[in-house]
Amino acid sequence: MKELTVKNRDLQVLNWKKQLGEISLPQLQGQLDHAEKMGQIPFSDFTDVEMLHWFLYRQEHLNREHDKSARTIKEYERELTHFIEQLLRYSSEIDLDMERVVEGSLFKSLSTRHIRRYQEWLATKSPYVQAKGSYSATTLARKTTILKSFLHYLFEVKYIKEAIHTGFYRTSVRKDDRPNRDLGPKEVIQLLDHFRQNNHPIVFAIIHILTITGMRNEEFCTLTIKDLQYDSITSSYFLDVLGKGNKRRQIPLKEKGMESIKMFRRARGIVSFEEAERNSPLFTTNTGRAYSPSYLSQYLTKMIKESELPFLKYRSLSISPHHFRHAFAIISHLNGVDVYAIMKSLGHEQLQTTEIYLEKILAKERHAIHSWKPEIFGEYI
């Protein structure tokens, strides 16, 4: 297959990216409308690049706020373009034994065996695995879910004739495969005490706000002044948070939470709420810009690691912003809050997701040893 020779791989990858950047959604909608008007098969004149763009950015709801969030689109685009780049760059290593390219389309030329071989190569021989070791089970499951949804869509709309998404192996995540992100109140208090005593109001405030709100990393980073609102009925402040799926929820702020936000902004030298522009970031880096999720994660992980608190020695994972979301769930449970209320507070869609956050502490609480009686095993319990 000449199109996938080593000589042309990099050129094809660059051409993919260039074409993707030149496509507009109205242009694609116009092509579909024209095909419908002329009685043609939908997507019959679409290229692979156009199908990818349409899949990512197409409008499915009348209210665009209900469509995929920008965060989800970015994640899907990253995974799908990476998938295409790897197929082009490592075609011989993956063993894409195509006899010919069907209608100039990579997607139409793939079969279930190619999907299976790609998944095996990704998990065992890809550059990432060779350089850094195996992907986690959760990462492989996430990648597979995204690729499968895209290829299933191509089959569903009849762009491809073969249901190649069925070639994927199952990648269900077992309980033991999930990384332990549990963080209890004693550990959070140790962190807060450390950064308060060492006069580091920035890290103190970030940890405090993440813990008492249960916000996602991305939600924290995208907060603006207008998202901090006052409720005259309860005479208290709350955060109007935009979560996954463009769904909003209101998170009450206790007085201590407001103090931490004010302390953060004073430490950064940022103007007061009243003076600030409504669309300006609520939390900023030392350059005055909003945090990016990746930067906040790297910064917080680094600062916590450098604290060298004793309990950190016994943790296999570094502590990231997401750990404090788990801490919110655990502290809420220890305070007797119903799991359904915790689910709503975290912005989860399913109760099962919240239960995953609590499964380890619930398993410990329900252990049989807690029902043992002194009169049966005496002084040894």
Tab-separated table of C-alpha atoms in Angstrom:
chain	number	residue	atom	x	y	z
A	1	MET	CA	0.000	0.000	0.000
A	2	LYS	CA	1.985	2.965	-1.291
A	3	GLU	CA	0.064	5.581	0.685
A	4	LEU	CA	1.410	4.200	3.966
A	5	THR	CA	5.090	3.704	3.089
A	6	VAL	CA	7.690	4.933	5.563
A	7	LYS	CA	8.714	7.692	3.179
A	8	ASN	CA	5.302	9.342	3.206
A	9	ARG	CA	4.228	8.870	6.823
A	10	ASP	CA	5.215	12.254	8.236
A	11	LEU	CA	3.842	14.076	5.192
A	12	GLN	CA	0.504	12.329	5.584
A	13	VAL	CA	0.316	13.193	9.274
A	14	LEU	CA	1.053	16.853	8.554
A	15	ASN	CA	-1.514	16.863	5.749
A	16	TRP	CA	-4.152	15.420	8.106
A	17	LYS	CA	-3.586	18.159	10.665
A	18	LYS	CA	-3.541	20.886	8.003
A	19	GLN	CA	-6.825	19.726	6.499
A	20	LEU	CA	-8.499	19.395	9.896
A	21	GLY	CA	-7.669	23.007	10.670
A	22	GLU	CA	-9.183	24.241	7.401
A	23	ILE	CA	-12.624	22.663	7.797
A	24	SER	CA	-15.658	24.530	9.096
A	25	LEU	CA	-18.888	23.067	10.446
A	26	PRO	CA	-21.169	25.267	8.244
A	27	GLN	CA	-19.261	23.998	5.209
A	28	LEU	CA	-19.945	20.380	6.171
A	29	GLN	CA	-23.588	21.103	6.973
A	30	GLY	CA	-23.882	22.682	3.540
A	31	GLN	CA	-22.487	19.527	1.919
A	32	LEU	CA	-25.024	17.383	3.768
A	33	ASP	CA	-27.894	19.681	2.855
A	34	HIS	CA	-26.858	19.591	-0.796
A	35	ALA	CA	-26.663	15.777	-0.769
A	36	GLU	CA	-30.162	15.614	0.718
A	37	LYS	CA	-31.510	18.064	-1.858
A	38	MET	CA	-29.995	16.074	-4.722
A	39	GLY	CA	-31.189	12.740	-3.314
A	40	GLN	CA	-27.632	11.551	-2.724
A	41	ILE	CA	-26.381	9.295	0.065
A	42	PRO	CA	-25.374	11.363	3.144
A	43	PHE	CA	-21.604	11.661	3.664
A	44	SER	CA	-20.938	10.125	0.243
A	45	ASP	CA	-18.612	12.991	-0.710
A	46	PHE	CA	-17.012	13.415	2.741
A	47	THR	CA	-13.335	12.689	3.303
A	48	ASP	CA	-11.916	10.995	6.415
A	49	VAL	CA	-10.821	14.354	7.787
A	50	GLU	CA	-14.261	15.844	7.247
A	51	MET	CA	-15.897	12.870	8.990
A	52	LEU	CA	-13.632	13.349	11.985
A	53	HIS	CA	-14.463	17.064	12.170
A	54	TRP	CA	-18.182	16.376	11.811
A	55	PHE	CA	-18.124	13.719	14.532
A	56	LEU	CA	-16.367	16.077	16.941
A	57	TYR	CA	-18.248	19.322	16.336
A	58	ARG	CA	-21.662	18.380	14.904
A	59	GLN	CA	-24.696	19.906	16.587
A	60	GLU	CA	-27.014	17.313	18.149
A	61	HIS	CA	-29.184	19.489	20.425
A	62	LEU	CA	-31.145	22.641	19.621
A	63	ASN	CA	-29.566	24.187	22.710
A	64	ARG	CA	-25.830	23.934	22.079
A	65	GLU	CA	-25.175	23.944	25.825
A	66	HIS	CA	-26.406	20.335	25.858
A	67	ASP	CA	-23.869	19.213	23.240
A	68	LYS	CA	-20.426	17.874	24.088
A	69	SER	CA	-18.419	20.273	26.221
A	70	ALA	CA	-15.253	21.905	24.897
A	71	ARG	CA	-13.294	19.740	27.337
A	72	THR	CA	-14.837	16.531	25.961
A	73	ILE	CA	-14.298	17.604	22.361
A	74	LYS	CA	-10.656	18.382	23.081
A	75	GLU	CA	-10.141	14.995	24.722
A	76	TYR	CA	-11.812	13.146	21.839
A	77	GLU	CA	-9.885	15.121	19.224
A	78	ARG	CA	-6.593	14.402	20.966
A	79	GLU	CA	-7.248	10.654	21.163
A	80	LEU	CA	-8.627	10.309	17.634
A	81	THR	CA	-5.885	12.317	15.923
A	82	HIS	CA	-3.327	10.312	17.908
A	83	PHE	CA	-4.990	7.115	16.664
A	84	ILE	CA	-4.761	8.296	13.050
A	85	GLU	CA	-1.141	9.439	13.417
A	86	GLN	CA	-0.143	6.079	14.850
A	87	LEU	CA	-1.878	4.161	12.056
A	88	LEU	CA	0.015	6.239	9.490
A	89	ARG	CA	3.409	6.301	11.217
A	90	TYR	CA	3.507	2.708	12.429
A	91	SER	CA	1.514	0.919	9.742
A	92	SER	CA	4.147	-1.774	9.207
A	93	GLU	CA	4.704	-2.332	12.941
A	94	ILE	CA	0.940	-2.638	13.504
A	95	ASP	CA	0.745	-4.912	10.433
A	96	LEU	CA	-1.872	-3.020	8.470
A	97	ASP	CA	-1.793	-5.543	5.646
A	98	MET	CA	-4.110	-3.643	3.317
A	99	GLU	CA	-4.100	-4.734	-0.277
A	100	ARG	CA	-5.500	-1.399	-1.399
A	101	VAL	CA	-6.891	1.886	-0.113
A	102	VAL	CA	-10.670	1.964	-0.568
A	103	GLU	CA	-11.828	5.218	-2.181
A	104	GLY	CA	-8.763	7.008	-0.817
A	105	SER	CA	-10.028	6.475	2.742
A	106	LEU	CA	-8.024	5.041	5.624
A	107	PHE	CA	-11.186	4.352	7.635
A	108	LYS	CA	-12.896	2.512	4.757
A	109	SER	CA	-9.773	0.384	4.288
A	110	LEU	CA	-9.651	-0.899	7.868
A	111	SER	CA	-11.001	-4.273	8.965
A	112	THR	CA	-11.623	-5.825	12.362
A	113	ARG	CA	-8.228	-7.559	12.267
A	114	HIS	CA	-6.513	-4.173	11.912
A	115	ILE	CA	-8.419	-2.829	14.926
A	116	ARG	CA	-7.458	-5.872	16.984
A	117	ARG	CA	-3.804	-5.590	15.936
A	118	TYR	CA	-3.757	-1.863	16.690
A	119	GLN	CA	-5.168	-2.414	20.181
A	120	GLU	CA	-2.599	-5.153	20.881
A	121	TRP	CA	0.243	-2.964	19.574
A	122	LEU	CA	-0.946	0.049	21.583
A	123	ALA	CA	-0.979	-1.957	24.814
A	124	THR	CA	2.312	-3.826	24.319
A	125	LYS	CA	4.650	-2.260	21.737
A	126	SER	CA	3.710	1.380	21.171
A	127	PRO	CA	6.335	4.129	21.765
A	128	TYR	CA	4.659	5.108	25.052
A	129	VAL	CA	4.878	1.558	26.403
A	130	GLN	CA	8.504	1.206	25.350
A	131	ALA	CA	9.473	4.512	26.969
A	132	LYS	CA	7.297	4.636	30.102
A	133	GLY	CA	5.853	1.174	30.654
A	134	SER	CA	2.329	-0.158	30.361
A	135	TYR	CA	-0.768	2.011	30.183
A	136	SER	CA	-3.047	1.718	33.188
A	137	ALA	CA	-6.219	-0.330	32.753
A	138	THR	CA	-8.337	2.818	33.122
A	139	THR	CA	-6.350	4.675	30.432
A	140	LEU	CA	-6.675	1.797	27.955
A	141	ALA	CA	-10.394	1.571	28.708
A	142	ARG	CA	-10.840	5.317	28.102
A	143	LYS	CA	-8.915	5.224	24.818
A	144	THR	CA	-10.893	2.205	23.625
A	145	THR	CA	-14.213	3.835	24.518
A	146	ILE	CA	-13.402	6.941	22.463
A	147	LEU	CA	-12.136	5.028	19.421
A	148	LYS	CA	-15.024	2.582	19.558
A	149	SER	CA	-17.622	5.362	19.707
A	150	PHE	CA	-16.097	7.067	16.665
A	151	LEU	CA	-15.831	3.927	14.525
A	152	HIS	CA	-19.321	2.858	15.564
A	153	TYR	CA	-20.623	6.261	14.436
A	154	LEU	CA	-18.940	5.861	11.029
A	155	PHE	CA	-20.685	2.502	10.619
A	156	GLU	CA	-23.998	3.836	11.919
A	157	VAL	CA	-24.121	6.640	9.326
A	158	LYS	CA	-22.934	4.197	6.618
A	159	TYR	CA	-19.637	5.989	5.921
A	160	ILE	CA	-17.917	2.612	6.371
A	161	LYS	CA	-19.494	-0.721	5.434
A	162	GLU	CA	-17.875	-2.970	8.032
A	163	ALA	CA	-18.594	-2.795	11.784
A	164	ILE	CA	-14.896	-2.609	12.592
A	165	HIS	CA	-15.570	-1.300	16.106
A	166	THR	CA	-16.459	-4.886	17.025
A	167	GLY	CA	-12.778	-5.769	16.579
A	168	PHE	CA	-11.813	-4.206	19.901
A	169	TYR	CA	-11.104	-6.453	22.854
A	170	ARG	CA	-13.113	-5.674	25.966
A	171	THR	CA	-11.370	-3.322	28.381
A	172	SER	CA	-13.582	-3.359	31.446
A	173	VAL	CA	-11.899	-1.940	34.541
A	174	ARG	CA	-11.926	-4.111	37.649
A	175	LYS	CA	-12.135	-2.589	41.104
A	176	ASP	CA	-8.505	-3.487	41.800
A	177	ASP	CA	-7.369	-1.762	38.579
A	178	ARG	CA	-8.509	1.634	39.777
A	179	PRO	CA	-5.825	3.799	41.392
A	180	ASN	CA	-6.399	4.514	45.072
A	181	ARG	CA	-7.222	8.214	45.310
A	182	ASP	CA	-8.739	8.071	48.782
A	183	LEU	CA	-7.804	10.972	51.019
A	184	GLY	CA	-9.276	11.284	54.492
A	185	PRO	CA	-9.877	14.311	56.720
A	186	LYS	CA	-6.755	13.759	58.850
A	187	GLU	CA	-4.513	13.802	55.772
A	188	VAL	CA	-6.162	16.932	54.354
A	189	ILE	CA	-5.835	18.688	57.722
A	190	GLN	CA	-2.133	17.797	57.826
A	191	LEU	CA	-1.683	19.388	54.400
A	192	LEU	CA	-3.650	22.517	55.338
A	193	ASP	CA	-1.739	22.897	58.617
A	194	HIS	CA	1.580	22.489	56.815
A	195	PHE	CA	0.936	25.175	54.199
A	196	ARG	CA	-0.611	27.564	56.730
A	197	GLN	CA	2.339	27.175	59.110
A	198	ASN	CA	4.798	27.610	56.236
A	199	ASN	CA	2.996	30.771	55.105
A	200	HIS	CA	1.891	29.514	51.713
A	201	PRO	CA	-1.624	30.952	51.275
A	202	ILE	CA	-1.842	29.997	47.591
A	203	VAL	CA	-1.530	26.222	48.055
A	204	PHE	CA	-3.515	26.384	51.299
A	205	ALA	CA	-6.428	28.094	49.542
A	206	ILE	CA	-6.386	25.741	46.547
A	207	ILE	CA	-6.481	22.632	48.756
A	208	HIS	CA	-9.124	24.142	51.028
A	209	ILE	CA	-11.450	25.207	48.206
A	210	LEU	CA	-11.076	21.920	46.298
A	211	THR	CA	-11.877	19.940	49.450
A	212	ILE	CA	-14.918	21.871	50.677
A	213	THR	CA	-16.482	22.156	47.206
A	214	GLY	CA	-15.610	18.786	45.636
A	215	MET	CA	-14.969	20.561	42.341
A	216	ARG	CA	-13.204	18.981	39.406
A	217	ASN	CA	-9.818	20.353	38.396
A	218	GLU	CA	-11.294	21.849	35.197
A	219	GLU	CA	-14.198	23.406	37.081
A	220	PHE	CA	-11.834	25.171	39.478
A	221	CYS	CA	-9.679	26.492	36.617
A	222	THR	CA	-12.567	27.961	34.635
A	223	LEU	CA	-14.219	29.871	37.496
A	224	THR	CA	-14.690	33.589	36.872
A	225	ILE	CA	-15.783	36.479	39.083
A	226	LYS	CA	-19.357	36.225	37.825
A	227	ASP	CA	-19.490	32.596	39.023
A	228	LEU	CA	-19.121	33.787	42.623
A	229	GLN	CA	-22.660	34.823	43.507
A	230	TYR	CA	-24.593	35.965	46.565
A	231	ASP	CA	-27.859	34.372	47.655
A	232	SER	CA	-29.994	36.934	49.475
A	233	ILE	CA	-32.376	34.242	50.777
A	234	THR	CA	-29.680	32.353	52.707
A	235	SER	CA	-27.433	35.425	53.089
A	236	SER	CA	-24.466	33.411	51.819
A	237	TYR	CA	-22.216	33.046	48.776
A	238	PHE	CA	-22.132	30.148	46.331
A	239	LEU	CA	-20.229	29.140	43.207
A	240	ASP	CA	-22.144	28.660	39.950
A	241	VAL	CA	-20.074	25.839	38.436
A	242	LEU	CA	-20.143	24.594	34.851
A	243	GLY	CA	-19.473	20.848	34.972
A	244	LYS	CA	-19.310	17.934	32.581
A	245	GLY	CA	-21.866	17.910	29.799
A	246	ASN	CA	-22.235	21.684	30.202
A	247	LYS	CA	-24.392	21.087	33.273
A	248	ARG	CA	-24.398	23.704	36.008
A	249	ARG	CA	-24.651	23.186	39.737
A	250	GLN	CA	-24.530	25.606	42.632
A	251	ILE	CA	-21.982	24.953	45.373
A	252	PRO	CA	-22.525	26.772	48.695
A	253	LEU	CA	-19.513	28.470	50.246
A	254	LYS	CA	-19.060	28.465	53.989
A	255	GLU	CA	-17.517	31.536	55.617
A	256	LYS	CA	-14.101	29.842	55.832
A	257	GLY	CA	-14.270	29.152	52.110
A	258	MET	CA	-14.848	32.811	51.335
A	259	GLU	CA	-11.921	33.711	53.576
A	260	SER	CA	-9.668	31.370	51.605
A	261	ILE	CA	-10.701	32.909	48.281
A	262	LYS	CA	-10.055	36.415	49.611
A	263	MET	CA	-6.714	35.300	51.056
A	264	PHE	CA	-5.716	33.782	47.709
A	265	ARG	CA	-6.522	36.962	45.808
A	266	ARG	CA	-4.717	39.156	48.362
A	267	ALA	CA	-1.625	36.947	48.081
A	268	ARG	CA	-1.732	37.276	44.299
A	269	GLY	CA	-2.294	41.031	44.491
A	270	ILE	CA	-5.585	40.751	42.599
A	271	VAL	CA	-8.259	43.440	42.898
A	272	SER	CA	-11.342	42.858	45.071
A	273	PHE	CA	-14.484	41.143	43.777
A	274	GLU	CA	-16.271	44.479	43.466
A	275	GLU	CA	-13.524	46.022	41.325
A	276	ALA	CA	-12.745	42.988	39.152
A	277	GLU	CA	-14.200	42.463	35.687
A	278	ARG	CA	-17.003	39.918	35.707
A	279	ASN	CA	-15.324	37.646	33.166
A	280	SER	CA	-11.884	37.724	34.795
A	281	PRO	CA	-10.553	34.528	36.461
A	282	LEU	CA	-11.422	33.948	40.106
A	283	PHE	CA	-8.094	32.195	40.655
A	284	THR	CA	-4.945	33.107	38.724
A	285	THR	CA	-1.336	32.058	38.355
A	286	ASN	CA	1.443	34.474	39.281
A	287	THR	CA	1.204	35.837	35.714
A	288	GLY	CA	-2.418	36.885	36.235
A	289	ARG	CA	-3.841	34.243	33.913
A	290	ALA	CA	-6.346	31.502	34.691
A	291	TYR	CA	-4.883	28.136	35.580
A	292	SER	CA	-4.935	25.415	32.964
A	293	PRO	CA	-5.962	22.011	34.366
A	294	SER	CA	-2.598	20.456	33.497
A	295	TYR	CA	-0.620	23.300	35.080
A	296	LEU	CA	-2.705	23.284	38.264
A	297	SER	CA	-2.264	19.526	38.568
A	298	GLN	CA	1.511	19.709	38.059
A	299	TYR	CA	1.885	22.670	40.419
A	300	LEU	CA	-0.198	21.223	43.249
A	301	THR	CA	1.350	17.751	42.935
A	302	LYS	CA	4.839	19.261	43.086
A	303	MET	CA	4.123	21.473	46.103
A	304	ILE	CA	2.535	18.623	48.068
A	305	LYS	CA	5.406	16.271	47.261
A	306	GLU	CA	7.913	18.865	48.455
A	307	SER	CA	6.102	19.122	51.799
A	308	GLU	CA	7.552	15.678	52.662
A	309	LEU	CA	4.796	15.003	55.174
A	310	PRO	CA	5.201	11.513	56.727
A	311	PHE	CA	1.929	10.070	55.419
A	312	LEU	CA	3.051	10.700	51.814
A	313	LYS	CA	5.691	7.933	52.124
A	314	TYR	CA	2.981	5.302	52.279
A	315	ARG	CA	1.105	6.411	49.164
A	316	SER	CA	1.788	4.818	45.776
A	317	LEU	CA	0.322	7.796	43.880
A	318	SER	CA	1.240	11.464	44.074
A	319	ILE	CA	-1.612	13.648	45.300
A	320	SER	CA	-3.342	15.637	42.556
A	321	PRO	CA	-6.381	17.963	42.553
A	322	HIS	CA	-8.679	14.994	41.909
A	323	HIS	CA	-7.735	13.466	45.276
A	324	PHE	CA	-9.521	16.328	47.042
A	325	ARG	CA	-12.709	15.526	45.140
A	326	HIS	CA	-12.482	12.053	46.659
A	327	ALA	CA	-11.773	13.681	50.033
A	328	PHE	CA	-15.022	15.660	49.714
A	329	ALA	CA	-16.957	12.422	49.162
A	330	ILE	CA	-15.242	10.623	52.051
A	331	ILE	CA	-15.610	13.516	54.521
A	332	SER	CA	-19.266	13.879	53.520
A	333	HIS	CA	-19.821	10.160	54.152
A	334	LEU	CA	-18.084	10.326	57.541
A	335	ASN	CA	-20.451	13.176	58.406
A	336	GLY	CA	-23.434	10.930	57.690
A	337	VAL	CA	-24.409	12.468	54.352
A	338	ASP	CA	-26.552	10.227	52.133
A	339	VAL	CA	-24.726	8.880	49.059
A	340	TYR	CA	-27.408	10.343	46.754
A	341	ALA	CA	-26.782	13.828	48.192
A	342	ILE	CA	-23.030	13.309	47.701
A	343	MET	CA	-23.693	12.291	44.080
A	344	LYS	CA	-25.673	15.487	43.405
A	345	SER	CA	-23.073	17.659	45.141
A	346	LEU	CA	-20.275	16.202	43.014
A	347	GLY	CA	-22.247	16.567	39.784
A	348	HIS	CA	-22.196	12.842	39.026
A	349	GLU	CA	-24.762	11.465	36.601
A	350	GLN	CA	-24.859	7.983	38.112
A	351	LEU	CA	-24.878	6.763	41.695
A	352	GLN	CA	-22.421	4.038	40.704
A	353	THR	CA	-19.722	6.645	40.041
A	354	THR	CA	-20.094	8.102	43.522
A	355	GLU	CA	-20.030	4.626	45.034
A	356	ILE	CA	-16.670	4.035	43.343
A	357	TYR	CA	-15.320	7.034	45.285
A	358	LEU	CA	-16.533	5.438	48.519
A	359	GLU	CA	-16.056	1.725	47.827
A	360	LYS	CA	-12.808	1.319	49.775
A	361	ILE	CA	-13.975	3.092	52.922
A	362	LEU	CA	-17.325	1.265	52.772
A	363	ALA	CA	-15.537	-2.084	52.435
A	364	LYS	CA	-13.444	-1.313	55.529
A	365	GLU	CA	-16.475	-0.197	57.525
A	366	ARG	CA	-18.401	-3.341	56.607
A	367	HIS	CA	-15.574	-5.746	57.417
A	368	ALA	CA	-16.610	-8.667	59.635
A	369	ILE	CA	-13.984	-7.823	62.282
A	370	HIS	CA	-16.097	-4.854	63.419
A	371	SER	CA	-18.810	-7.258	64.616
A	372	TRP	CA	-16.497	-9.385	66.764
A	373	LYS	CA	-17.340	-9.352	70.484
A	374	PRO	CA	-14.814	-9.224	73.339
A	375	GLU	CA	-16.521	-12.109	75.132
A	376	ILE	CA	-15.822	-14.405	72.176
A	377	PHE	CA	-12.202	-13.480	71.401
A	378	GLY	CA	-11.315	-11.813	74.670
A	379	GLU	CA	-8.444	-9.395	74.959
A	380	TYR	CA	-7.108	-10.059	71.478
A	381	ILE	CA	-9.483	-7.800	69.581
